[in-house]
Amino acid sequence: MFRSFPSEAEPDGAVFGPHHFYLGVLLILLVCWVVYADSDTETGPWVVIGMTLLSVFAFALTWPYYPVVGALGVLVLLGAATAIAMVRPFWWRTTLLARSALFLGLLVAWDDALSHALGWQTPLDLLWAEYLHPYVSDPYLPEEVGRPSDFDFPSDFDFPSNFERPSDLPSDSDLPFDLKSLVAEQVGRALSVVAL
């Protein structure tokens, strides 16, 4: 079950990469901000905010240098934030939507923290590995669609001076590449940096 702790000395080898841990943290902090802005009490979600920010410190700034301390810190601090969100009466007085969004953020952060600390295959990592990463790393292009790299621009080809979008081209112009494949490639590359 446990080979070594943590399973990764640095999460994915790049702690500031697009980890879904950060997406979960952002959702947690957004919910805390909205709930605090709407509450009429002076006691806000400060403990959850503090534990969440300390878990970011442990994940981003401690884990790469002291892997055991950083990974353990992330798990303990997320555990404390989760426990406080479950038992503190402040959260009982919030709306169901706020509580659901808070726990969704906690689950997303937990998913990434557990996969990097313990090496478990978690649901969001499985979704990324099985479905999203193959698509964004090599998007499917039909055989009949040519890639822009398959074409050489002729030396006499020049875009019109008012060119801003494909509809600005004259109908009789012949581009030396297929615009559809260009868009498909660029969308795939853009999606490959989405944090999951």
Tab-separated table of C-alpha atoms in Angstrom:
chain	number	residue	atom	x	y	z
A	1	MET	CA	0.000	0.000	0.000
A	2	PHE	CA	2.654	2.533	1.031
A	3	ARG	CA	5.885	2.190	-0.953
A	4	SER	CA	7.456	5.346	0.342
A	5	PHE	CA	6.137	8.545	1.745
A	6	PRO	CA	5.627	10.755	-0.062
A	7	SER	CA	5.125	8.924	-3.309
A	8	GLU	CA	6.611	11.858	-5.235
A	9	ALA	CA	9.499	13.958	-3.987
A	10	GLU	CA	7.956	16.909	-5.826
A	11	PRO	CA	4.394	16.790	-7.201
A	12	ASP	CA	4.708	15.887	-10.908
A	13	GLY	CA	8.261	17.206	-10.793
A	14	ALA	CA	6.938	20.757	-11.044
A	15	VAL	CA	5.165	22.091	-7.993
A	16	PHE	CA	4.050	25.245	-9.793
A	17	GLY	CA	2.626	23.280	-12.708
A	18	PRO	CA	-1.102	23.176	-13.399
A	19	HIS	CA	-2.180	21.035	-10.432
A	20	HIS	CA	-5.862	20.669	-9.667
A	21	PHE	CA	-4.908	21.136	-6.017
A	22	TYR	CA	-4.729	24.855	-6.793
A	23	LEU	CA	-8.181	24.787	-8.425
A	24	GLY	CA	-9.647	23.245	-5.282
A	25	VAL	CA	-7.922	25.841	-3.110
A	26	LEU	CA	-9.228	28.673	-5.288
A	27	LEU	CA	-12.774	27.329	-4.979
A	28	ILE	CA	-12.414	27.017	-1.186
A	29	LEU	CA	-11.140	30.581	-0.868
A	30	LEU	CA	-13.838	31.916	-3.201
A	31	VAL	CA	-16.578	30.253	-1.137
A	32	CYS	CA	-15.065	31.582	2.101
A	33	TRP	CA	-14.904	35.090	0.650
A	34	VAL	CA	-18.528	35.013	-0.562
A	35	VAL	CA	-19.815	33.511	2.694
A	36	TYR	CA	-17.908	36.029	4.803
A	37	ALA	CA	-19.141	38.943	2.672
A	38	ASP	CA	-22.747	37.772	3.150
A	39	SER	CA	-22.522	36.979	6.849
A	40	ASP	CA	-23.472	39.467	9.522
A	41	THR	CA	-21.227	37.969	12.181
A	42	GLU	CA	-17.646	38.909	12.908
A	43	THR	CA	-16.604	35.286	13.188
A	44	GLY	CA	-16.020	34.234	9.642
A	45	PRO	CA	-14.439	31.265	7.958
A	46	TRP	CA	-10.979	32.371	9.103
A	47	VAL	CA	-9.841	28.980	10.344
A	48	VAL	CA	-10.697	27.283	7.036
A	49	ILE	CA	-8.965	30.120	5.154
A	50	GLY	CA	-5.885	29.821	7.368
A	51	MET	CA	-5.650	26.043	7.088
A	52	THR	CA	-6.110	26.231	3.318
A	53	LEU	CA	-3.429	28.886	2.858
A	54	LEU	CA	-1.036	26.942	5.084
A	55	SER	CA	-1.699	23.836	2.973
A	56	VAL	CA	-0.713	25.847	-0.125
A	57	PHE	CA	2.487	26.852	1.677
A	58	ALA	CA	3.183	23.203	2.490
A	59	PHE	CA	2.397	22.072	-1.077
A	60	ALA	CA	4.233	24.764	-3.024
A	61	LEU	CA	7.065	25.949	-0.817
A	62	THR	CA	7.829	23.105	1.591
A	63	TRP	CA	7.233	19.880	-0.352
A	64	PRO	CA	9.989	20.401	-2.981
A	65	TYR	CA	12.640	20.980	-0.292
A	66	TYR	CA	11.388	18.761	2.546
A	67	PRO	CA	9.130	16.162	0.884
A	68	VAL	CA	7.993	14.323	4.020
A	69	VAL	CA	7.231	17.494	5.961
A	70	GLY	CA	5.520	19.130	2.975
A	71	ALA	CA	3.354	16.141	2.065
A	72	LEU	CA	2.403	15.469	5.687
A	73	GLY	CA	1.673	19.163	6.174
A	74	VAL	CA	-0.674	19.239	3.179
A	75	LEU	CA	-2.589	16.180	4.392
A	76	VAL	CA	-2.850	17.368	8.002
A	77	LEU	CA	-3.856	20.924	7.082
A	78	LEU	CA	-6.451	19.788	4.543
A	79	GLY	CA	-7.758	17.356	7.143
A	80	ALA	CA	-8.056	20.166	9.679
A	81	ALA	CA	-9.842	22.424	7.159
A	82	THR	CA	-12.254	19.603	6.285
A	83	ALA	CA	-12.960	18.732	9.931
A	84	ILE	CA	-13.549	22.366	10.862
A	85	ALA	CA	-15.862	22.860	7.893
A	86	MET	CA	-17.862	19.824	8.995
A	87	VAL	CA	-18.220	20.558	12.718
A	88	ARG	CA	-18.108	24.325	13.058
A	89	PRO	CA	-21.586	25.857	13.535
A	90	PHE	CA	-20.647	28.801	11.295
A	91	TRP	CA	-20.892	26.532	8.244
A	92	TRP	CA	-24.207	25.063	9.384
A	93	ARG	CA	-25.797	28.499	9.030
A	94	THR	CA	-24.646	28.918	5.414
A	95	THR	CA	-26.617	27.845	2.382
A	96	LEU	CA	-26.511	24.346	0.978
A	97	LEU	CA	-24.919	25.728	-2.186
A	98	ALA	CA	-22.065	27.309	-0.212
A	99	ARG	CA	-21.440	24.134	1.781
A	100	SER	CA	-21.552	22.024	-1.378
A	101	ALA	CA	-19.108	24.301	-3.192
A	102	LEU	CA	-16.798	24.279	-0.174
A	103	PHE	CA	-16.764	20.489	-0.009
A	104	LEU	CA	-16.291	20.259	-3.779
A	105	GLY	CA	-13.207	22.454	-3.461
A	106	LEU	CA	-11.950	20.334	-0.576
A	107	LEU	CA	-12.506	17.125	-2.565
A	108	VAL	CA	-10.622	18.491	-5.585
A	109	ALA	CA	-7.699	19.554	-3.384
A	110	TRP	CA	-7.759	16.198	-1.562
A	111	ASP	CA	-7.760	14.336	-4.878
A	112	ASP	CA	-4.474	15.871	-6.003
A	113	ALA	CA	-2.854	15.798	-2.553
A	114	LEU	CA	-3.591	12.091	-2.069
A	115	SER	CA	-2.374	11.133	-5.511
A	116	HIS	CA	0.971	12.905	-5.052
A	117	ALA	CA	1.527	12.017	-1.393
A	118	LEU	CA	0.376	8.400	-1.375
A	119	GLY	CA	0.579	7.453	-5.040
A	120	TRP	CA	-3.077	6.472	-5.223
A	121	GLN	CA	-4.952	6.605	-8.503
A	122	THR	CA	-7.626	9.169	-7.655
A	123	PRO	CA	-10.764	9.897	-9.726
A	124	LEU	CA	-9.644	13.220	-11.215
A	125	ASP	CA	-6.189	11.869	-12.018
A	126	LEU	CA	-7.811	8.885	-13.705
A	127	LEU	CA	-10.072	11.201	-15.706
A	128	TRP	CA	-7.027	13.234	-16.763
A	129	ALA	CA	-4.884	10.218	-17.662
A	130	GLU	CA	-7.548	8.217	-19.471
A	131	TYR	CA	-9.604	10.821	-21.279
A	132	LEU	CA	-8.236	14.354	-21.281
A	133	HIS	CA	-4.462	13.999	-21.586
A	134	PRO	CA	-4.541	11.798	-24.726
A	135	TYR	CA	-6.824	14.311	-26.408
A	136	VAL	CA	-4.922	17.442	-25.519
A	137	SER	CA	-1.489	15.963	-26.137
A	138	ASP	CA	-2.344	14.633	-29.615
A	139	PRO	CA	-5.701	15.875	-30.903
A	140	TYR	CA	-7.439	13.770	-33.501
A	141	LEU	CA	-7.351	15.188	-36.988
A	142	PRO	CA	-9.108	13.432	-39.867
A	143	GLU	CA	-6.814	12.081	-42.574
A	144	GLU	CA	-8.260	14.362	-45.240
A	145	VAL	CA	-7.440	17.456	-43.191
A	146	GLY	CA	-3.955	18.746	-43.937
A	147	ARG	CA	-1.744	20.203	-41.247
A	148	PRO	CA	-0.281	23.679	-41.795
A	149	SER	CA	3.207	22.195	-41.619
A	150	ASP	CA	2.379	20.076	-44.686
A	151	PHE	CA	2.290	23.195	-46.823
A	152	ASP	CA	4.988	25.626	-47.767
A	153	PHE	CA	4.025	29.233	-48.155
A	154	PRO	CA	4.813	30.357	-51.683
A	155	SER	CA	7.175	33.286	-51.778
A	156	ASP	CA	4.593	35.405	-53.566
A	157	PHE	CA	1.751	34.648	-51.066
A	158	ASP	CA	0.759	37.628	-48.954
A	159	PHE	CA	-2.194	38.144	-46.675
A	160	PRO	CA	-4.393	41.134	-47.524
A	161	SER	CA	-3.625	44.286	-45.528
A	162	ASN	CA	-7.094	44.268	-43.880
A	163	PHE	CA	-6.817	40.612	-42.782
A	164	GLU	CA	-8.130	40.053	-39.251
A	165	ARG	CA	-10.147	36.859	-39.572
A	166	PRO	CA	-10.722	34.251	-42.282
A	167	SER	CA	-13.924	35.944	-43.469
A	168	ASP	CA	-11.807	38.952	-44.508
A	169	LEU	CA	-10.135	36.891	-47.218
A	170	PRO	CA	-11.541	37.127	-50.719
A	171	SER	CA	-13.601	34.083	-51.641
A	172	ASP	CA	-11.241	33.169	-54.461
A	173	SER	CA	-8.104	33.216	-52.264
A	174	ASP	CA	-6.426	29.890	-51.680
A	175	LEU	CA	-4.666	29.548	-48.354
A	176	PRO	CA	-1.622	27.268	-48.442
A	177	PHE	CA	-2.858	25.497	-45.287
A	178	ASP	CA	-6.108	24.161	-43.893
A	179	LEU	CA	-7.529	26.595	-41.341
A	180	LYS	CA	-9.617	23.858	-39.680
A	181	SER	CA	-6.548	21.784	-38.832
A	182	LEU	CA	-4.717	24.856	-37.562
A	183	VAL	CA	-7.550	25.585	-35.122
A	184	ALA	CA	-7.748	21.925	-34.043
A	185	GLU	CA	-4.035	21.846	-33.255
A	186	GLN	CA	-4.060	25.107	-31.326
A	187	VAL	CA	-7.135	24.180	-29.270
A	188	GLY	CA	-5.422	20.935	-28.278
A	189	ARG	CA	-2.302	22.771	-27.213
A	190	ALA	CA	-4.317	25.318	-25.269
A	191	LEU	CA	-6.237	22.590	-23.435
A	192	SER	CA	-3.028	20.799	-22.504
A	193	VAL	CA	-2.240	23.505	-19.967
A	194	VAL	CA	-5.607	23.263	-18.220
A	195	ALA	CA	-4.971	22.348	-14.620
A	196	LEU	CA	-6.151	18.885	-13.689
